[in-house]
Tab-separated table of C-alpha atoms in Angstrom:
chain	number	residue	atom	x	y	z
T	1	MET	CA	-65.027	-13.467	-13.477
T	2	GLY	CA	-61.898	-12.857	-11.537
T	3	TYR	CA	-59.197	-10.561	-12.875
T	4	GLY	CA	-56.191	-12.666	-12.023
T	5	GLY	CA	-53.993	-11.581	-14.915
T	6	PRO	CA	-51.264	-13.681	-16.534
T	7	GLU	CA	-49.700	-16.625	-14.784
T	8	GLY	CA	-47.384	-15.452	-12.053
T	9	TRP	CA	-49.172	-12.112	-11.729
T	10	GLY	CA	-51.621	-13.169	-9.029
T	11	ALA	CA	-51.416	-12.556	-5.306
T	12	GLY	CA	-47.716	-13.390	-5.219
T	13	TRP	CA	-46.922	-10.427	-7.446
T	14	TRP	CA	-48.283	-8.059	-4.813
T	15	ALA	CA	-46.159	-9.569	-2.019
T	16	PRO	CA	-44.027	-6.941	-0.245
T	17	PRO	CA	-40.319	-6.953	-1.089
T	18	PRO	CA	-37.977	-8.660	1.357
T	19	PRO	CA	-36.620	-6.413	4.101
T	20	PRO	CA	-33.220	-4.886	3.484
T	21	PRO	CA	-30.244	-6.542	5.195
T	22	PRO	CA	-29.232	-5.122	8.552
T	23	LYS	CA	-26.678	-2.331	8.477
T	24	PRO	CA	-25.324	-1.677	11.963
T	25	GLY	CA	-22.213	0.032	10.640
T	26	VAL	CA	-20.715	1.280	7.395
T	27	ILE	CA	-21.853	-1.619	5.181
T	28	PRO	CA	-24.978	-3.752	4.873
T	29	LEU	CA	-24.475	-7.270	6.197
T	30	ALA	CA	-24.936	-8.889	2.793
T	31	PRO	CA	-22.823	-9.534	-0.310
T	32	LEU	CA	-21.323	-6.206	-1.324
T	33	GLY	CA	-21.443	-4.622	-4.742
T	34	LEU	CA	-19.031	-2.023	-6.050
T	35	GLU	CA	-21.060	0.869	-4.662
T	36	ALA	CA	-21.303	-0.731	-1.218
T	37	VAL	CA	-17.540	-1.379	-1.101
T	38	PHE	CA	-16.516	2.191	-1.895
T	39	GLY	CA	-19.411	3.584	0.122
T	40	GLY	CA	-18.132	1.607	3.101
T	41	VAL	CA	-14.612	2.903	2.563
T	42	PHE	CA	-15.664	6.560	2.429
T	43	ALA	CA	-18.045	6.114	5.365
T	44	THR	CA	-15.187	4.660	7.406
T	45	LEU	CA	-12.906	7.528	6.423
T	46	ARG	CA	-15.581	9.999	7.503
T	47	ARG	CA	-16.886	8.409	10.716
T	48	TYR	CA	-13.656	6.884	11.998
T	49	ALA	CA	-11.195	9.512	10.823
T	50	LYS	CA	-9.703	10.089	14.258
T	51	PRO	CA	-8.727	6.495	15.143
T	52	LEU	CA	-7.919	5.639	11.538
T	53	PHE	CA	-5.762	8.609	10.627
T	54	GLY	CA	-4.571	9.237	14.162
T	55	SER	CA	-2.720	5.942	14.490
T	56	ALA	CA	-1.438	6.069	10.904
T	57	LEU	CA	-0.315	9.695	11.206
T	58	ALA	CA	1.511	8.982	14.452
T	59	ALA	CA	3.309	6.050	12.838
T	60	TYR	CA	4.342	7.958	9.719
T	61	ALA	CA	5.302	11.036	11.719
T	62	ALA	CA	7.585	8.870	13.848
T	63	LEU	CA	9.025	7.337	10.676
T	64	THR	CA	9.587	10.804	9.172
T	65	VAL	CA	11.377	12.017	12.285
T	66	LEU	CA	13.514	8.876	12.308
T	67	LEU	CA	14.457	9.244	8.640
T	68	ALA	CA	15.153	12.957	9.017
T	69	GLY	CA	17.401	12.250	11.986
T	70	LEU	CA	19.240	9.498	10.132
T	71	VAL	CA	19.762	11.697	7.079
T	72	ALA	CA	20.971	14.576	9.253
T	73	LEU	CA	23.447	12.321	11.033
T	74	ALA	CA	24.642	10.856	7.743
T	75	TYR	CA	25.037	14.312	6.211
T	76	ALA	CA	26.911	15.637	9.234
T	77	SER	CA	29.298	12.692	9.144
T	78	VAL	CA	30.181	13.090	5.439
T	79	LYS	CA	29.667	16.839	4.965
T	80	ASP	CA	33.244	17.466	3.861
T	81	GLN	CA	33.170	14.675	1.291
T	82	LEU	CA	29.841	15.891	-0.109
T	83	ASP	CA	31.126	19.448	-0.482
T	84	ALA	CA	34.248	18.128	-2.170
T	85	ILE	CA	32.432	16.117	-4.846
T	86	TYR	CA	29.767	18.805	-5.359
T	87	VAL	CA	32.303	21.330	-6.630
T	88	PRO	CA	32.301	21.393	-10.461
T	89	ASP	CA	35.324	19.738	-12.113
T	90	ALA	CA	36.394	18.309	-8.787
T	91	HIS	CA	38.808	15.376	-8.778
T	92	VAL	CA	36.782	12.678	-7.014
T	93	GLU	CA	38.563	9.688	-5.519
T	94	TRP	CA	37.226	6.478	-4.045
T	95	ASP	CA	38.182	7.617	-0.550
T	96	ASP	CA	35.745	10.521	-0.977
T	97	VAL	CA	32.862	8.382	-2.254
T	98	ARG	CA	33.174	5.376	0.057
T	99	PRO	CA	32.132	7.162	3.300
T	100	ILE	CA	29.122	8.679	1.506
T	101	LEU	CA	27.962	5.317	0.187
T	102	THR	CA	28.461	3.714	3.598
T	103	ALA	CA	26.632	6.424	5.536
T	104	PHE	CA	23.622	6.676	3.244
T	105	GLY	CA	23.595	2.909	2.687
T	106	VAL	CA	23.041	2.478	6.421
T	107	VAL	CA	20.289	5.104	6.275
T	108	TRP	CA	18.643	3.248	3.377
T	109	ALA	CA	18.776	-0.129	5.149
T	110	VAL	CA	17.519	1.085	8.525
T	111	GLY	CA	14.909	3.333	6.931
T	112	GLY	CA	13.651	0.508	4.729
T	113	LEU	CA	13.162	-1.817	7.690
T	114	ALA	CA	11.440	0.931	9.674
T	115	ALA	CA	9.157	1.781	6.731
T	116	LEU	CA	8.200	-1.884	6.368
T	117	ALA	CA	7.325	-2.123	10.050
T	118	VAL	CA	5.270	1.090	9.868
T	119	SER	CA	3.428	-0.183	6.798
T	120	ALA	CA	2.566	-3.395	8.650
T	121	PHE	CA	1.283	-1.388	11.630
T	122	VAL	CA	-0.858	0.871	9.420
T	123	GLN	CA	-2.402	-2.112	7.633
T	124	ALA	CA	-3.161	-3.708	11.001
T	125	SER	CA	-4.702	-0.469	12.285
T	126	CYS	CA	-6.930	-0.215	9.179
T	127	ALA	CA	-8.256	-3.737	9.723
T	128	ALA	CA	-8.745	-3.083	13.455
T	129	THR	CA	-10.672	0.120	12.738
T	130	LEU	CA	-12.821	-1.479	10.070
T	131	ARG	CA	-13.774	-4.280	12.429
T	132	GLU	CA	-15.475	-1.741	14.668
T	133	ALA	CA	-16.819	0.241	11.703
T	134	VAL	CA	-18.644	-2.800	10.291
T	135	LEU	CA	-20.267	-3.414	13.685
T	136	GLY	CA	-21.093	0.281	14.141
T	137	ARG	CA	-19.124	0.603	17.372
T	138	ARG	CA	-17.080	3.528	18.531
T	139	THR	CA	-13.371	3.151	19.075
T	140	THR	CA	-10.375	5.263	20.021
T	141	VAL	CA	-6.865	5.823	18.753
T	142	ARG	CA	-5.487	4.018	21.797
T	143	ALA	CA	-7.685	0.953	21.295
T	144	VAL	CA	-6.857	0.736	17.595
T	145	ALA	CA	-3.143	1.213	18.208
T	146	ARG	CA	-3.114	-1.413	20.958
T	147	HIS	CA	-4.782	-4.035	18.791
T	148	ALA	CA	-2.695	-3.094	15.757
T	149	LEU	CA	0.569	-3.345	17.678
T	150	SER	CA	-0.318	-6.827	18.894
T	151	ARG	CA	-0.877	-8.015	15.306
T	152	THR	CA	1.902	-6.038	13.599
T	153	PRO	CA	4.447	-8.907	13.827
T	154	ALA	CA	2.013	-11.250	12.059
T	155	VAL	CA	1.256	-8.695	9.348
T	156	LEU	CA	4.972	-8.009	8.946
T	157	GLY	CA	5.552	-11.738	8.539
T	158	VAL	CA	2.866	-11.826	5.849
T	159	MET	CA	4.495	-8.940	3.998
T	160	LEU	CA	7.915	-10.599	4.087
T	161	LEU	CA	6.485	-13.910	2.875
T	162	MET	CA	4.573	-12.169	0.090
T	163	ALA	CA	7.725	-10.355	-1.011
T	164	LEU	CA	9.639	-13.629	-0.990
T	165	ILE	CA	6.956	-15.488	-2.940
T	166	VAL	CA	6.668	-12.714	-5.513
T	167	LEU	CA	10.368	-11.979	-5.894
T	168	VAL	CA	11.668	-15.548	-6.108
T	169	PRO	CA	9.751	-16.510	-9.302
T	170	MET	CA	10.635	-13.160	-10.874
T	171	ALA	CA	14.287	-13.626	-9.952
T	172	LEU	CA	14.282	-17.129	-11.443
T	173	ILE	CA	12.740	-15.860	-14.676
T	174	PHE	CA	15.309	-13.087	-14.960
T	175	ALA	CA	18.129	-15.466	-14.085
T	176	GLY	CA	17.002	-17.797	-16.865
T	177	GLY	CA	16.859	-14.914	-19.317
T	178	ILE	CA	20.320	-13.683	-18.346
T	179	ALA	CA	21.737	-17.212	-18.593
T	180	PHE	CA	20.231	-17.520	-22.072
T	181	PHE	CA	21.705	-14.118	-22.928
T	182	PHE	CA	25.233	-15.181	-22.035
T	183	GLY	CA	24.722	-18.546	-23.714
T	184	VAL	CA	23.754	-16.934	-26.992
T	185	MET	CA	26.584	-14.440	-26.719
T	186	ALA	CA	29.034	-17.314	-26.178
T	187	THR	CA	27.938	-18.904	-29.443
T	188	GLY	CA	28.628	-15.678	-31.307
T	189	SER	CA	25.064	-15.247	-32.546
T	190	GLY	CA	25.127	-11.536	-31.809
T	191	PRO	CA	23.774	-9.272	-29.026
T	192	ALA	CA	20.487	-8.552	-30.792
T	193	LEU	CA	19.393	-12.201	-30.703
T	194	ALA	CA	20.677	-12.609	-27.152
T	195	ILE	CA	18.700	-9.716	-25.667
T	196	VAL	CA	15.368	-10.636	-27.285
T	197	PRO	CA	14.367	-13.350	-24.736
T	198	VAL	CA	15.194	-11.033	-21.843
T	199	PHE	CA	12.622	-8.512	-23.110
T	200	LEU	CA	10.145	-11.303	-23.852
T	201	LEU	CA	10.351	-12.397	-20.209
T	202	LEU	CA	9.417	-8.939	-18.916
T	203	PRO	CA	5.683	-9.307	-19.772
T	204	LEU	CA	5.651	-12.618	-17.881
T	205	THR	CA	6.912	-11.214	-14.597
T	206	MET	CA	4.333	-8.487	-14.049
T	207	PRO	CA	1.225	-10.686	-14.520
T	208	LEU	CA	2.753	-13.249	-12.179
T	209	ALA	CA	3.460	-10.630	-9.519
T	210	ILE	CA	-0.046	-9.141	-9.843
T	211	TRP	CA	-1.695	-12.565	-9.658
T	212	LEU	CA	0.221	-13.462	-6.497
T	213	TYR	CA	-0.454	-10.043	-4.965
T	214	VAL	CA	-4.218	-10.420	-5.400
T	215	LEU	CA	-4.180	-14.086	-4.353
T	216	PHE	CA	-2.549	-13.285	-1.010
T	217	GLY	CA	-3.989	-9.793	-0.626
T	218	PHE	CA	-6.418	-10.828	2.136
T	219	ALA	CA	-3.639	-12.218	4.338
T	220	PRO	CA	-3.067	-9.011	6.391
T	221	ALA	CA	-6.789	-8.773	7.145
T	222	ALA	CA	-6.902	-12.446	8.144
T	223	ALA	CA	-3.849	-11.959	10.362
T	224	VAL	CA	-5.618	-9.152	12.238
T	225	LEU	CA	-9.286	-10.164	12.246
T	226	GLU	CA	-8.730	-13.907	12.740
T	227	SER	CA	-5.533	-13.642	14.810
T	228	ALA	CA	-3.906	-15.987	12.301
T	229	GLY	CA	-0.213	-16.558	11.839
T	230	PRO	CA	1.469	-15.496	8.590
T	231	VAL	CA	1.280	-18.882	6.850
T	232	THR	CA	-2.286	-19.565	7.991
T	233	ALA	CA	-3.350	-16.064	6.911
T	234	MET	CA	-1.934	-16.594	3.432
T	235	ARG	CA	-3.735	-19.925	3.103
T	236	ARG	CA	-6.969	-18.264	4.191
T	237	SER	CA	-6.460	-15.519	1.606
T	238	ALA	CA	-5.903	-17.989	-1.226
T	239	ARG	CA	-9.025	-19.931	-0.214
T	240	LEU	CA	-11.209	-16.815	-0.085
T	241	VAL	CA	-9.897	-15.331	-3.339
T	242	ARG	CA	-10.366	-18.572	-5.275
T	243	GLY	CA	-13.170	-18.133	-7.812
T	244	ALA	CA	-13.347	-14.335	-7.432
T	245	TRP	CA	-9.860	-13.248	-8.519
T	246	TRP	CA	-10.974	-11.030	-11.404
T	247	ARG	CA	-13.629	-9.248	-9.375
T	248	ILE	CA	-11.195	-8.557	-6.527
T	249	PHE	CA	-8.510	-7.453	-8.975
T	250	GLY	CA	-10.880	-5.066	-10.764
T	251	ILE	CA	-12.101	-3.366	-7.589
T	252	THR	CA	-8.562	-3.124	-6.194
T	253	LEU	CA	-7.298	-1.665	-9.473
T	254	LEU	CA	-10.074	0.933	-9.463
T	255	GLY	CA	-9.131	1.917	-5.921
T	256	ALA	CA	-5.464	2.205	-6.899
T	257	LEU	CA	-6.364	4.450	-9.845
T	258	MET	CA	-8.433	6.678	-7.562
T	259	VAL	CA	-5.477	7.026	-5.191
T	260	LEU	CA	-3.158	7.783	-8.123
T	261	VAL	CA	-5.401	10.566	-9.430
T	262	ALA	CA	-5.813	12.078	-5.961
T	263	SER	CA	-2.045	11.966	-5.424
T	264	LEU	CA	-1.373	13.743	-8.710
T	265	VAL	CA	-3.909	16.442	-7.862
T	266	VAL	CA	-2.132	17.071	-4.558
T	267	GLN	CA	1.426	16.895	-5.906
T	268	MET	CA	1.052	18.885	-9.138
T	269	PRO	CA	0.977	22.322	-7.411
T	270	LEU	CA	4.123	21.358	-5.522
T	271	MET	CA	5.947	20.660	-8.777
T	272	PHE	CA	5.225	24.192	-10.020
T	273	ALA	CA	6.218	25.679	-6.648
T	274	ALA	CA	9.769	24.319	-6.827
T	275	PRO	CA	12.293	27.163	-6.388
T	276	ALA	CA	14.253	28.148	-9.469
T	277	ALA	CA	17.969	27.571	-9.541
T	278	ALA	CA	20.138	30.551	-8.755
T	279	PRO	CA	21.672	32.190	-11.869
T	280	TYR	CA	25.209	31.049	-12.536
T	281	SER	CA	28.009	33.547	-13.027
T	282	PRO	CA	31.591	32.520	-13.842
T	283	ALA	CA	32.858	35.325	-11.622
T	284	ASP	CA	31.096	33.919	-8.539
T	285	PRO	CA	32.664	31.076	-6.616
T	286	SER	CA	31.048	27.702	-7.164
T	287	PRO	CA	28.356	27.058	-4.552
T	288	THR	CA	28.783	24.124	-2.217
T	289	LEU	CA	26.058	21.795	-1.049
T	290	SER	CA	25.977	23.669	2.268
T	291	ASP	CA	25.061	26.842	0.356
T	292	VAL	CA	22.273	25.196	-1.634
T	293	LEU	CA	20.471	23.348	1.172
T	294	PRO	CA	19.309	26.470	3.101
T	295	HIS	CA	17.861	27.875	-0.140
T	296	MET	CA	15.898	24.636	-0.644
T	297	GLY	CA	14.961	24.212	3.027
T	298	ALA	CA	11.369	25.524	2.897
T	299	TYR	CA	10.618	23.603	-0.275
T	300	LEU	CA	12.069	20.386	1.160
T	301	VAL	CA	9.923	20.707	4.295
T	302	LEU	CA	6.796	21.396	2.226
T	303	SER	CA	7.621	18.498	-0.080
T	304	MET	CA	8.061	16.189	2.899
T	305	LEU	CA	4.689	17.210	4.327
T	306	VAL	CA	2.907	16.718	1.002
T	307	ASN	CA	4.547	13.337	0.502
T	308	LEU	CA	3.479	12.381	4.021
T	309	LEU	CA	-0.118	13.310	3.164
T	310	VAL	CA	-0.023	11.273	-0.046
T	311	GLN	CA	1.579	8.338	1.726
T	312	LEU	CA	-1.058	8.523	4.440
T	313	LEU	CA	-3.881	8.490	1.888
T	314	THR	CA	-2.384	5.567	-0.018
T	315	ALA	CA	-1.570	3.569	3.089
T	316	VAL	CA	-5.115	3.872	4.478
T	317	PHE	CA	-7.346	3.782	1.398
T	318	LEU	CA	-6.124	0.580	-0.250
T	319	PRO	CA	-6.074	-1.588	2.928
T	320	LEU	CA	-9.644	-0.482	3.668
T	321	ILE	CA	-10.742	-1.682	0.221
T	322	THR	CA	-8.915	-4.988	0.656
T	323	THR	CA	-10.350	-5.562	4.128
T	324	LEU	CA	-13.901	-4.822	2.964
T	325	LEU	CA	-13.439	-7.270	0.078
T	326	TYR	CA	-12.214	-9.810	2.619
T	327	VAL	CA	-15.388	-9.292	4.663
T	328	ASP	CA	-17.460	-9.532	1.482
T	329	GLN	CA	-15.895	-12.862	0.499
T	330	ARG	CA	-16.474	-14.292	3.963
T	331	ILE	CA	-20.107	-13.175	3.773
T	332	ARG	CA	-20.478	-14.883	0.396
T	333	LYS	CA	-18.606	-18.090	1.213
T	334	GLU	CA	-18.946	-18.558	4.960
T	335	GLY	CA	-22.167	-16.789	5.942
T	336	LEU	CA	-20.334	-14.249	8.070
T	337	ALA	CA	-23.314	-11.873	7.970
T	338	THR	CA	-25.156	-13.881	10.649
T	339	SER	CA	-22.185	-13.755	13.010
T	340	LEU	CA	-21.681	-10.053	12.385
T	341	ALA	CA	-25.343	-9.283	13.074
T	342	ALA	CA	-25.165	-11.216	16.350
T	343	ALA	CA	-21.944	-9.470	17.331
T	344	ALA	CA	-23.433	-6.059	16.538
T	345	ALA	CA	-26.453	-6.812	18.748
T	346	ARG	CA	-24.251	-7.615	21.743
T	347	PRO	CA	-23.042	-4.757	23.927
T	348	PRO	CA	-19.314	-4.097	23.522
T	349	SER	CA	-17.084	-5.580	26.176
T	350	ALA	CA	-15.486	-3.135	28.566
């Protein structure tokens, strides 16, 4: 008699397992699990460190120099006013404060716009680098920067639209709460009852902002990898995220927590290295801001460098996770793996 075993345990049970999916680059060309996503991120950081960090470091270094120059110019223009209000028990007038607010307000506005543009460029450079990393192709800082610069306006448009979409509902919710606050106060019901709905609206704003952030989180990657405009990229993101919001949110949250822990590990020694304040003696003249800044100079430079390192890590790590999740969703929903395998088999264009 034959020894076939139970049903389903015949010849088919001894069939060899299917071959693994192709892996020309940092990820297998198949639906990605959690390990494959973070493995792809760390492999990209390791193998493509030069183009990835080179373009980002150049952008943030330029931003740091710009901000330092703006702050120096602002300080030089209002040095006398700053020294005047820094003196203890000084009589401060509006004419002393107004130039300071104007000068540093301009620095804040220009620096904010420059930081937004740099963030858009870094996100575009991450997507451009990961495109080559998935295909297993070499690339250079110049090639990544060139492609990223061409798509930075689209990514910047996405960021502005996302900010508008997120902020408008939150502003409306707060406006409704404030209107209710003043309405209740006008009736004489008391401030305690009036302020309750304002606090009740706070838990509604954060979930809404997080939901919108995840829903449109793939838009920068679509703007770079599909050469899509801002509106088209946001539509593509919403279509790809649909049905997988919780999975994308969970992986993104885990990546954010990893960045937070790494940032704390880097910044904690700096907190303990802060110089102690000079002892105060009533007999000594009160120090001015010009006297304090040289004493803090080395610490301020070190703090700026550490913050630049943390900013660089945050700006690169999270977009890589988002872009890999974008690739994963396209593999799952659109069969992108076949196109990627064919593209990896072709020689790169000159």
